[in-house]
PDB file of C-alpha atoms in Angstrom:
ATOM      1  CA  UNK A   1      12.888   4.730 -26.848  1.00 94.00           C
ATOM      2  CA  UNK A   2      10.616   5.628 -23.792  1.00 97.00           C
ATOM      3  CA  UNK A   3       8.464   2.884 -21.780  1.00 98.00           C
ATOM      4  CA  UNK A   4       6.536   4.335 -18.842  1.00 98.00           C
ATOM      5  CA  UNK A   5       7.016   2.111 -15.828  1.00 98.00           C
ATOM      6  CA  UNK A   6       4.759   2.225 -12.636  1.00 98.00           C
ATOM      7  CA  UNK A   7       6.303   0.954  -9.239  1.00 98.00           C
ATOM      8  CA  UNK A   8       3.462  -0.062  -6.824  1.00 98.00           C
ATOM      9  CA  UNK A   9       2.914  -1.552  -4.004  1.00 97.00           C
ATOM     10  CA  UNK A  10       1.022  -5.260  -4.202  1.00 95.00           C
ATOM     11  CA  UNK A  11      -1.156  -6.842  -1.230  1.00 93.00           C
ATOM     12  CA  UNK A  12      -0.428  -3.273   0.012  1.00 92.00           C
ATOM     13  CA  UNK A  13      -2.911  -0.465   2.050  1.00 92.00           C
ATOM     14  CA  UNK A  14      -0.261   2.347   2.075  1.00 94.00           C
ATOM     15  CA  UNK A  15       3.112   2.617   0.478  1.00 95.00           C
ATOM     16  CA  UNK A  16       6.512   1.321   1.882  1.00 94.00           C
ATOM     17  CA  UNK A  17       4.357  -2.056   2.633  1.00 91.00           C
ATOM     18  CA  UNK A  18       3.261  -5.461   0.819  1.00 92.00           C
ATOM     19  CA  UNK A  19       5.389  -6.277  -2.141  1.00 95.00           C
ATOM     20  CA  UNK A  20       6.660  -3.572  -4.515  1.00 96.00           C
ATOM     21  CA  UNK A  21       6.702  -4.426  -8.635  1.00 97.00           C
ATOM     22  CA  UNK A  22       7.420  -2.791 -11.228  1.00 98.00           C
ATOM     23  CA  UNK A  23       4.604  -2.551 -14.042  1.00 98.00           C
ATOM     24  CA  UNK A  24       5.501  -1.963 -17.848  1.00 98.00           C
ATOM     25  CA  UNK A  25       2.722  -1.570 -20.380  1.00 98.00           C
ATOM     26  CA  UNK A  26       4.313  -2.284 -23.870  1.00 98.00           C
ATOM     27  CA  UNK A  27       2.167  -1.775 -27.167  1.00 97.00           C
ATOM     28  CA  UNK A  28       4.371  -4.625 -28.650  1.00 97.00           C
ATOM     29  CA  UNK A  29       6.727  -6.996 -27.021  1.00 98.00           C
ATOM     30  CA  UNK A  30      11.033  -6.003 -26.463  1.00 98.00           C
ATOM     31  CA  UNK A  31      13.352  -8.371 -26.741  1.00 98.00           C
ATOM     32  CA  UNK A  32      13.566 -10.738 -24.222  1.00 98.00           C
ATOM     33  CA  UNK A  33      17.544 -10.085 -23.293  1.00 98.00           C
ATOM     34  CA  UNK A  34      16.108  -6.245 -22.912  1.00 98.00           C
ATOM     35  CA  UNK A  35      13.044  -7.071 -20.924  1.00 98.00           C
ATOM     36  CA  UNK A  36      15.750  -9.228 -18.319  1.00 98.00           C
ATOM     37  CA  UNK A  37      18.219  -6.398 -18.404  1.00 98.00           C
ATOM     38  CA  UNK A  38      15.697  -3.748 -17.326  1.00 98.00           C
ATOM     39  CA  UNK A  39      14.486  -6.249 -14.542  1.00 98.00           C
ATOM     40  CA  UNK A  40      17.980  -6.223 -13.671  1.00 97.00           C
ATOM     41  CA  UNK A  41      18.362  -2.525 -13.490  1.00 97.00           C
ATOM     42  CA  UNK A  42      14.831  -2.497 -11.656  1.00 97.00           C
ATOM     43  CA  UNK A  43      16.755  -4.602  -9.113  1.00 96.00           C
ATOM     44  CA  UNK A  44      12.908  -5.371  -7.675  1.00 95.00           C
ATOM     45  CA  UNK A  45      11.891  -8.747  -7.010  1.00 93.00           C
ATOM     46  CA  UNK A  46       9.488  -8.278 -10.127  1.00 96.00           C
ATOM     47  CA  UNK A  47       9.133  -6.639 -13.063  1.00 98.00           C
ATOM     48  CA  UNK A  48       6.437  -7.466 -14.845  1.00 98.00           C
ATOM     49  CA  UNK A  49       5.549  -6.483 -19.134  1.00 98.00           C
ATOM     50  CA  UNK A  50       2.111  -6.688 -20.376  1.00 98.00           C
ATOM     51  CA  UNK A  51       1.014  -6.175 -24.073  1.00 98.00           C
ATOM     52  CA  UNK A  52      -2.763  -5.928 -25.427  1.00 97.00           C
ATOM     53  CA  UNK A  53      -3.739  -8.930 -27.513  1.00 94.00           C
ATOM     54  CA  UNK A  54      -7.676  -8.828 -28.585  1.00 92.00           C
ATOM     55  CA  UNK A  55      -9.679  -8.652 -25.631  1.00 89.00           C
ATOM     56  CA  UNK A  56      -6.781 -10.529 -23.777  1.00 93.00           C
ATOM     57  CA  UNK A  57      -3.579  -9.270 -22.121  1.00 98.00           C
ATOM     58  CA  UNK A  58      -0.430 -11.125 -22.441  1.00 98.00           C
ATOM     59  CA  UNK A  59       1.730 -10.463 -19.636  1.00 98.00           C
ATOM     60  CA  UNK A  60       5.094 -11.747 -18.329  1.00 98.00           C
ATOM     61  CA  UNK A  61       7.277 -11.658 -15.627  1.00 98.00           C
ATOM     62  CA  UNK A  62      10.812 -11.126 -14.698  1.00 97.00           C
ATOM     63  CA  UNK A  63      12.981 -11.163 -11.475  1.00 95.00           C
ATOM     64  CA  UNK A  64      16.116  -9.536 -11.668  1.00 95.00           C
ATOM     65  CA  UNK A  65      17.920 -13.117 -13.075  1.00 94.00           C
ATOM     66  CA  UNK A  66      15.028 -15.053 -15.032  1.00 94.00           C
ATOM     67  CA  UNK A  67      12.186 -14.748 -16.733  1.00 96.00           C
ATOM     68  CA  UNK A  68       9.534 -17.011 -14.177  1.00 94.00           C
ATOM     69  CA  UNK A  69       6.169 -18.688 -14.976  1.00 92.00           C
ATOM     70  CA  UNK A  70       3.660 -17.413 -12.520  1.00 92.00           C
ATOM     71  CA  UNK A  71       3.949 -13.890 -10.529  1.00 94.00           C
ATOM     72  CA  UNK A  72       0.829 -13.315  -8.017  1.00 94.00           C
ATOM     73  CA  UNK A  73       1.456  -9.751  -6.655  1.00 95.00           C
ATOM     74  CA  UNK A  74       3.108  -8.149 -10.115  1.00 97.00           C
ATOM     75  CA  UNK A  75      -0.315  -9.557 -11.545  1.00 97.00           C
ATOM     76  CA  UNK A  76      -2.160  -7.787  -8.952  1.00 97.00           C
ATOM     77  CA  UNK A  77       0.326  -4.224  -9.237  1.00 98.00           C
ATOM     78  CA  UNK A  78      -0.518  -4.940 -13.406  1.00 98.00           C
ATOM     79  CA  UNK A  79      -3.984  -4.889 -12.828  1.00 98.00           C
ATOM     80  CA  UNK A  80      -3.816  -1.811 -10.487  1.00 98.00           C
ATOM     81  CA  UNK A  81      -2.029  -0.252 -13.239  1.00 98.00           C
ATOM     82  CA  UNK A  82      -4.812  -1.312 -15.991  1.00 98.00           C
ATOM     83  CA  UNK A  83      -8.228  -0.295 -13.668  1.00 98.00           C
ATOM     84  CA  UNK A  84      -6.730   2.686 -11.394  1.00 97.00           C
ATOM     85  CA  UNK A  85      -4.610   4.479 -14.178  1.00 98.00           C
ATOM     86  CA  UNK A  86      -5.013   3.403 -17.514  1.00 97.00           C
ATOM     87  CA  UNK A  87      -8.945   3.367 -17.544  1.00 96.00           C
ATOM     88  CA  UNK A  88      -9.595   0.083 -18.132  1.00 96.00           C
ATOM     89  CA  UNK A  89     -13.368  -0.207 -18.667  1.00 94.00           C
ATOM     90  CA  UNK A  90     -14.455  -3.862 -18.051  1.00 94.00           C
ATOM     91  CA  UNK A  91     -15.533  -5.307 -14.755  1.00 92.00           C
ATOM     92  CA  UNK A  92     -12.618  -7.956 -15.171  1.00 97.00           C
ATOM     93  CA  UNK A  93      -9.148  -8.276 -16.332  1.00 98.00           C
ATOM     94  CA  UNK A  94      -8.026 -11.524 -18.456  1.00 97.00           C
ATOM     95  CA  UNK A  95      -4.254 -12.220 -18.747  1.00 97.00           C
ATOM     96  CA  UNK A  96      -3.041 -14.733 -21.131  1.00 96.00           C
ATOM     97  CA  UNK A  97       0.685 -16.079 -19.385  1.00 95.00           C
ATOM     98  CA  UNK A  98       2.603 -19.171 -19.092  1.00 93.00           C
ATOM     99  CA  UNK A  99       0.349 -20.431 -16.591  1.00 91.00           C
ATOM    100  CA  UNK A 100      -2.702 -20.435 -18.598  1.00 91.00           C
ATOM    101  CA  UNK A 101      -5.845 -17.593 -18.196  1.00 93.00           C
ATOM    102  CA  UNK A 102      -5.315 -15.197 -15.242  1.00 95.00           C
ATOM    103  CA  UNK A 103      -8.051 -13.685 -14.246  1.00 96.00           C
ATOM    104  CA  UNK A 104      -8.512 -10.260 -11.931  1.00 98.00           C
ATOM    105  CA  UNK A 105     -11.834  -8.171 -11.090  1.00 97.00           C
ATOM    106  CA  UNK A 106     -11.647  -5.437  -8.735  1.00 96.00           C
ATOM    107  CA  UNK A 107     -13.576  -5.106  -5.396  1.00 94.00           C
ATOM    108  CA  UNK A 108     -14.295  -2.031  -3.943  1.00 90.00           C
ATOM    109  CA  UNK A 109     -10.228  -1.393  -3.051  1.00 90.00           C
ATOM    110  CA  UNK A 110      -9.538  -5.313  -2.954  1.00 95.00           C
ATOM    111  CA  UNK A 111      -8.303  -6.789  -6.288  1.00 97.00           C
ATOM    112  CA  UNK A 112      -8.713 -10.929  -6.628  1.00 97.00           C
ATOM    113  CA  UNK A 113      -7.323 -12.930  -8.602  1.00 96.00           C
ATOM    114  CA  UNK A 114      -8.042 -16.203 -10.506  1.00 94.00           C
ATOM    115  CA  UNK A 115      -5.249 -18.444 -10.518  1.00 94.00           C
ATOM    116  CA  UNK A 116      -4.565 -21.904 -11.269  1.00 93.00           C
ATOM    117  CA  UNK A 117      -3.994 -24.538  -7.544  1.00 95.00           C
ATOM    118  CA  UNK A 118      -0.786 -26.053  -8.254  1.00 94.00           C
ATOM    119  CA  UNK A 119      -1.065 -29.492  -6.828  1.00 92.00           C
ATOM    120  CA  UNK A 120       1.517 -30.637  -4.161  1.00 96.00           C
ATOM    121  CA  UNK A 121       2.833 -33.843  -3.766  1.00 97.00           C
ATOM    122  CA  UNK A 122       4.772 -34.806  -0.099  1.00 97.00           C
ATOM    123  CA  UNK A 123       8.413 -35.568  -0.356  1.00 97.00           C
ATOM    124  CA  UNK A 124      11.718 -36.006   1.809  1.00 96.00           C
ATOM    125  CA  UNK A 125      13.397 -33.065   2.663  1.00 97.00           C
ATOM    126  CA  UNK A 126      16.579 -32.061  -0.049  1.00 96.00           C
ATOM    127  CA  UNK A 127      19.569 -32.199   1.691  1.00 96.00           C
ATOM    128  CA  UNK A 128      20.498 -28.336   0.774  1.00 96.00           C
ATOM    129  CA  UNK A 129      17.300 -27.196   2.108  1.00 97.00           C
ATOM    130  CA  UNK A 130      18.020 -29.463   5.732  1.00 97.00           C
ATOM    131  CA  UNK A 131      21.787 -28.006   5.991  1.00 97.00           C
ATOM    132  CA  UNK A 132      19.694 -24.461   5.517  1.00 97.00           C
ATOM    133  CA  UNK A 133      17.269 -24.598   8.571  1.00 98.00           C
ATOM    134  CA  UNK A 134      18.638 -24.699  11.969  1.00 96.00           C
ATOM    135  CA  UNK A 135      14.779 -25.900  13.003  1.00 97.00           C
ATOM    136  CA  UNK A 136      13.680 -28.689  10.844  1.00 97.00           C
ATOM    137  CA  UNK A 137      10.479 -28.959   9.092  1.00 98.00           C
ATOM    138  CA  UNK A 138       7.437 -31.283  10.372  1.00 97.00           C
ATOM    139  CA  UNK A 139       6.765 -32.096   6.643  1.00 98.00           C
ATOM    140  CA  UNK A 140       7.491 -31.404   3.300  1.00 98.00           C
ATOM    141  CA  UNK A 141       5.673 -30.909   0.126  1.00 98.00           C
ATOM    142  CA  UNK A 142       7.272 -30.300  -3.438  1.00 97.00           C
ATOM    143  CA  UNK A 143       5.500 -28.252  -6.391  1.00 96.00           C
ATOM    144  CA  UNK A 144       6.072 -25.327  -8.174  1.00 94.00           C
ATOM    145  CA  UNK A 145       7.861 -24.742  -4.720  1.00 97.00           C
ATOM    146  CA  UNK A 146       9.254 -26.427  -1.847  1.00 98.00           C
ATOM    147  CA  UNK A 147       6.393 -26.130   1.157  1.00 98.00           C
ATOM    148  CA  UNK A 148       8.178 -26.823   4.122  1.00 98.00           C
ATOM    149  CA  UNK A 149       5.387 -26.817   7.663  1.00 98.00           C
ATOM    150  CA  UNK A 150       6.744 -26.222  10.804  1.00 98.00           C
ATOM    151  CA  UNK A 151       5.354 -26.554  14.273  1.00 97.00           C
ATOM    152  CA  UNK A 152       4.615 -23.347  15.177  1.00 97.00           C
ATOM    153  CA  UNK A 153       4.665 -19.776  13.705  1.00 97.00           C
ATOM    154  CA  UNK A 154       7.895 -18.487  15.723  1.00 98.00           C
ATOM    155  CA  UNK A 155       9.443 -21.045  13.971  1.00 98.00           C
ATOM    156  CA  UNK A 156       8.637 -19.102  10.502  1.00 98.00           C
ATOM    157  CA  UNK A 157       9.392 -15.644  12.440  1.00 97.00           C
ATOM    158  CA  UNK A 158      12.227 -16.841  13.317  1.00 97.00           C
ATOM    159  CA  UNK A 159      13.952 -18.532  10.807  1.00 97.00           C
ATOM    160  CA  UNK A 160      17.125 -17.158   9.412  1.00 97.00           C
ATOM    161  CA  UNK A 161      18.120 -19.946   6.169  1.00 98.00           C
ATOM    162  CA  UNK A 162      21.572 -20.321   4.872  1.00 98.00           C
ATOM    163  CA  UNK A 163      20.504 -18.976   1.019  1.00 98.00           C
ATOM    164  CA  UNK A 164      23.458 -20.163  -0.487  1.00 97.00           C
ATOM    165  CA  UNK A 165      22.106 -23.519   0.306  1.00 97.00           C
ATOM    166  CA  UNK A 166      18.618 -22.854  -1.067  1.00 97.00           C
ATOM    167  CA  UNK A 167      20.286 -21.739  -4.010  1.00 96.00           C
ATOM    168  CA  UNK A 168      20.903 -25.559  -4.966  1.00 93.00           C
ATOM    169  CA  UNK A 169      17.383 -26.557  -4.703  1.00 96.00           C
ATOM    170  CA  UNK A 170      15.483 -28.299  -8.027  1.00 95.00           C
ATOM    171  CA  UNK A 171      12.504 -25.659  -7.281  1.00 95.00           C
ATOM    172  CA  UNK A 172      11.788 -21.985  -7.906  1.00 94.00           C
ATOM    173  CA  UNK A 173      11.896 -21.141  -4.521  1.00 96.00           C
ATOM    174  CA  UNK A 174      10.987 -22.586  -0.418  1.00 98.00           C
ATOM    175  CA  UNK A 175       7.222 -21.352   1.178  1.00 98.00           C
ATOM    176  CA  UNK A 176       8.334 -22.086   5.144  1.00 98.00           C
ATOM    177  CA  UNK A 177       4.137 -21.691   6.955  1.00 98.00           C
ATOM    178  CA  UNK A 178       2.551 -22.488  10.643  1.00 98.00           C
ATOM    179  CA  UNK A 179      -0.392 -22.365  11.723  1.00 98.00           C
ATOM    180  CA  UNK A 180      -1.115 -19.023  13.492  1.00 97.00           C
ATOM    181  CA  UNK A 181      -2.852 -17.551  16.315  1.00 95.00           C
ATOM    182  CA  UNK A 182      -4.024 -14.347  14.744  1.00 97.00           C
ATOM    183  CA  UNK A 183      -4.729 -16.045  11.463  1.00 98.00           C
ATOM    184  CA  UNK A 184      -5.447 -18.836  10.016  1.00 98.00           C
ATOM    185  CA  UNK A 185      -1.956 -19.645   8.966  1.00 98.00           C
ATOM    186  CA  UNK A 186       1.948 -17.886   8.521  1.00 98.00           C
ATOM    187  CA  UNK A 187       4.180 -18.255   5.343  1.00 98.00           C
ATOM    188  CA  UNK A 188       7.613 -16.956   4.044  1.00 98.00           C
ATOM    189  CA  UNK A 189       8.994 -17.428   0.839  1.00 98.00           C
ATOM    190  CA  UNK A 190      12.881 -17.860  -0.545  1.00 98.00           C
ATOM    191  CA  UNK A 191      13.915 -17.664  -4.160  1.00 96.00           C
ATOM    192  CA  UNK A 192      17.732 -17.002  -3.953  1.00 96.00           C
ATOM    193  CA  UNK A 193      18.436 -18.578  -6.890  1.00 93.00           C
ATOM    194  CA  UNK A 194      16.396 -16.335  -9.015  1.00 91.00           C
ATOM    195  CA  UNK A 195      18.188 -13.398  -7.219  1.00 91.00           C
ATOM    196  CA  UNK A 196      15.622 -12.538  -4.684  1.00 92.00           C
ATOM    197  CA  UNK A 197      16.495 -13.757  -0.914  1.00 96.00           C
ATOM    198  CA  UNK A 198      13.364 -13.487   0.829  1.00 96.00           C
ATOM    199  CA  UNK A 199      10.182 -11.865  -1.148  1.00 94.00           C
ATOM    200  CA  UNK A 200       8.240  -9.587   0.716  1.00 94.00           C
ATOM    201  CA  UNK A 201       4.504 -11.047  -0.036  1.00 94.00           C
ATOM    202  CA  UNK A 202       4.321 -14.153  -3.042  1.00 94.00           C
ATOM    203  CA  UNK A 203       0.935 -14.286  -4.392  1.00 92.00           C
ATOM    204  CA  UNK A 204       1.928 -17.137  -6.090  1.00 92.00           C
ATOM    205  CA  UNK A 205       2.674 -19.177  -3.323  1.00 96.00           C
ATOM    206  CA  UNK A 206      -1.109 -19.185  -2.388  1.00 97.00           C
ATOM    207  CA  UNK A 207      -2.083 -21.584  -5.127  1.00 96.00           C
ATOM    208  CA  UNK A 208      -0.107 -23.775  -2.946  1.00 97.00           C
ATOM    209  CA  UNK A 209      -0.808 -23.007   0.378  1.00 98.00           C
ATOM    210  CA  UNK A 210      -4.453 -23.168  -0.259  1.00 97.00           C
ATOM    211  CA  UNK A 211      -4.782 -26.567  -1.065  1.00 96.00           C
ATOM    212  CA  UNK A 212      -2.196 -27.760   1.750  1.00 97.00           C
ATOM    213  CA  UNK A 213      -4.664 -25.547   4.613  1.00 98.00           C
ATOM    214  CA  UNK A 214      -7.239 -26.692   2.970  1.00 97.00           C
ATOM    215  CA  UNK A 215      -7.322 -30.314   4.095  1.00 96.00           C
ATOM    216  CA  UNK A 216      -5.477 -29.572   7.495  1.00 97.00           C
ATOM    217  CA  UNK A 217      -8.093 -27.181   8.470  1.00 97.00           C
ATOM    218  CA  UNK A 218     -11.290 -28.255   6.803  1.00 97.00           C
ATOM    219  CA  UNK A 219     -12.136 -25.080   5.348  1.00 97.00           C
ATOM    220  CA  UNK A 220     -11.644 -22.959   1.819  1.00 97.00           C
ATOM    221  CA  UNK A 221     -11.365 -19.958   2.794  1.00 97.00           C
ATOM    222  CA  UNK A 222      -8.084 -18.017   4.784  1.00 97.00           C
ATOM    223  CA  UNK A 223      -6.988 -14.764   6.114  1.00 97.00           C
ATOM    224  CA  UNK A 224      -3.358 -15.722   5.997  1.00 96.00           C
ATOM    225  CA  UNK A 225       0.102 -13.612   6.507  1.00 95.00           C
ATOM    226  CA  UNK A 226       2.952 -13.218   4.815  1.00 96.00           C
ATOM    227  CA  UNK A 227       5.909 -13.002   7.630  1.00 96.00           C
ATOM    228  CA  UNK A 228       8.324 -11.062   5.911  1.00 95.00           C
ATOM    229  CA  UNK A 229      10.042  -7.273   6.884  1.00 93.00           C
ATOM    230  CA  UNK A 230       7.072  -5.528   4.992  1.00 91.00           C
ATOM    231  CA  UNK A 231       4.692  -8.058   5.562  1.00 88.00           C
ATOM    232  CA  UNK A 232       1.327  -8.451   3.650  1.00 89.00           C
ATOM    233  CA  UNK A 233      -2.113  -9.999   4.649  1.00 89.00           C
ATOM    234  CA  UNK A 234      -3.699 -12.368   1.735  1.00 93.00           C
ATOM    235  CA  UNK A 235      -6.960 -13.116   1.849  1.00 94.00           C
ATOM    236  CA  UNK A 236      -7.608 -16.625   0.087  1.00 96.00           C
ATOM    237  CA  UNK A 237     -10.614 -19.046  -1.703  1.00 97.00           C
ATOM    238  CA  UNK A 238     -10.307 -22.501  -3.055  1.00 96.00           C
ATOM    239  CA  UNK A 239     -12.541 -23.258  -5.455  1.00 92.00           C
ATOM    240  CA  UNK A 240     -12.087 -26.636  -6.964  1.00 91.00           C
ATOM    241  CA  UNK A 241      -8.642 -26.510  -9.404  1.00 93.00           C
ATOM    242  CA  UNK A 242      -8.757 -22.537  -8.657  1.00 95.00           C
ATOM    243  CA  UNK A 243      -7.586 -20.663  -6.083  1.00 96.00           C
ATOM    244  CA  UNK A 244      -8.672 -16.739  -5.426  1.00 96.00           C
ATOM    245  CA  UNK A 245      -5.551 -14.632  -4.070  1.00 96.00           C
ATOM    246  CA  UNK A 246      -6.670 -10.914  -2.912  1.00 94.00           C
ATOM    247  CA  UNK A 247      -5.296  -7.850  -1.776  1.00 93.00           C
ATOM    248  CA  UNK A 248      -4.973  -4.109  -2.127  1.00 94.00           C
ATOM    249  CA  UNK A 249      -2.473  -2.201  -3.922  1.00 96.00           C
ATOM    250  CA  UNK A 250      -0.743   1.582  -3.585  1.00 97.00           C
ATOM    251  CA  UNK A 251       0.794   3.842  -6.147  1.00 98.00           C
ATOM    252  CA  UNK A 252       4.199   4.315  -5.307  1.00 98.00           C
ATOM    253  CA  UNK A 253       5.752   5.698  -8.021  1.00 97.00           C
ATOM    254  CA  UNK A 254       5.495   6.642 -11.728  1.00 98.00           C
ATOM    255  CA  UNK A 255       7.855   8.232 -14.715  1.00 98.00           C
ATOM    256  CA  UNK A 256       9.509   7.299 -17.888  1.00 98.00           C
ATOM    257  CA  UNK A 257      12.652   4.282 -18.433  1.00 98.00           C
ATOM    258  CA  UNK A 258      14.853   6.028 -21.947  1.00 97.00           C
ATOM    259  CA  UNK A 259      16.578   3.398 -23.716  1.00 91.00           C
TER     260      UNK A 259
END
């Protein structure tokens, strides 16, 4: 068997930057213990599978231990893949997932995406995610994620968690944001439990940031930051229970996985 597989760079302007995924069209869907095992051997912190279904897309995405409900920047390296290489006519994109209708529509070079807000709810800091921060939070919030504000951006630069700790939290993964100088706010995101440390640029994490720098600062839309080595800049929209997540994306790679 041969699957062609595209590596590219999400919220990305040139290559080596933003958050790389790997992209695998499928005409019909593998077996789920092969999808994981090529997501293992991808050793990315995404590798996302996408089949046509009607005038619909069905996509899904795996890090290199679990199969996870919501991907923001494999959506946006998927839809790269559809309108920059495989031709795809329409104006926009519609993904069926586990997350409900995703959609995507292309920009100019800037692709944005139509995602769900996932509410947050405040809540007491877990015990494994206190013993992993030298600096404590200000607050904390609990959703899809743990969203953990600090005082001040240096406090997100800076941080250095414990992940075996954070690999005992009853979440997906821990958003540590600011408020920043250059931009309207910081984040960082930490999934070690689903084999991925620190992720370079979460597009997911944005449905809930949004609605958290949304009430602080009284506005709905951000030009926000993602902190991490390769960094990424997010550009953000609330709009009632939806939340639009854009960025660019680069071509890094492209060739042919034999099974």
């Amino acid at each position: 068997m041969q699957l062609k597989i595209y590596q590219i760079d999400a919220f990305a302007k040139s290559v080596f930057e933003g958050n790389p995924a790997a992209v695998i069209p499928l005409q019909a869907w593998l077996d789920d213990a092969l999808m994981q095992k090529i997501a293992m051997e991808n050793n990315l912190s995404e590798t996302v599978f996408f089949v046509k279904e009607g005038a619909y897309y069905h996509i899904r995405w795996f890090t290199p231990l679990a199969e996870v409900a919501m991907c923001g920047h494999a959506t946006l390296a998927s839809a790269f893949v559809l309108f920059e290489i495989l031709n795809y006519p329409k104006d926009e994109i519609v993904f069926d997932s586990k997350s409900g209708e995703l959609r995507v529509k292309k920009e100019h070079d800037t692709f944005v995406m139509d995602f769900p807000v996932q509410e947050i709810s405040t809540c007491q800091v877990p015990h494994a995610i206190s013993e992993a921060f030298e600096v404590q939070p200000k607050e904390c919030y609990k959703s899809m994620d743990y969203l953990l504000v600090f005082e001040n951006e240096e406090n997100v630069l800076n941080a250095k968690p414990n992940f075996e700790k954070l690999k005992n939290i009853d979440a997906r993964g821990v958003i540590i944001t600011a408020k920043s100088k250059e931009y309207d706010f910081v984040c960082r995101f930490f999934a070690p439990k689903l084999g991925i440390d620190e992720d370079p640029v979460t597009g997911a994490a944005f449905t809930q940031l949004a609605p958290y720098w949304g009430k602080v600062l009284g506005k709905n839309e951000f030009r926000a930051k993602q902190v991490s080595k390769r960094g990424g800049e997010v550009f953000c929209k609330l709009d009632g229970s939806r939340v639009e997540i854009a960025g660019c994306g680069v071509k890094y790679l492209e060739g042919v996985i034999e099974i």
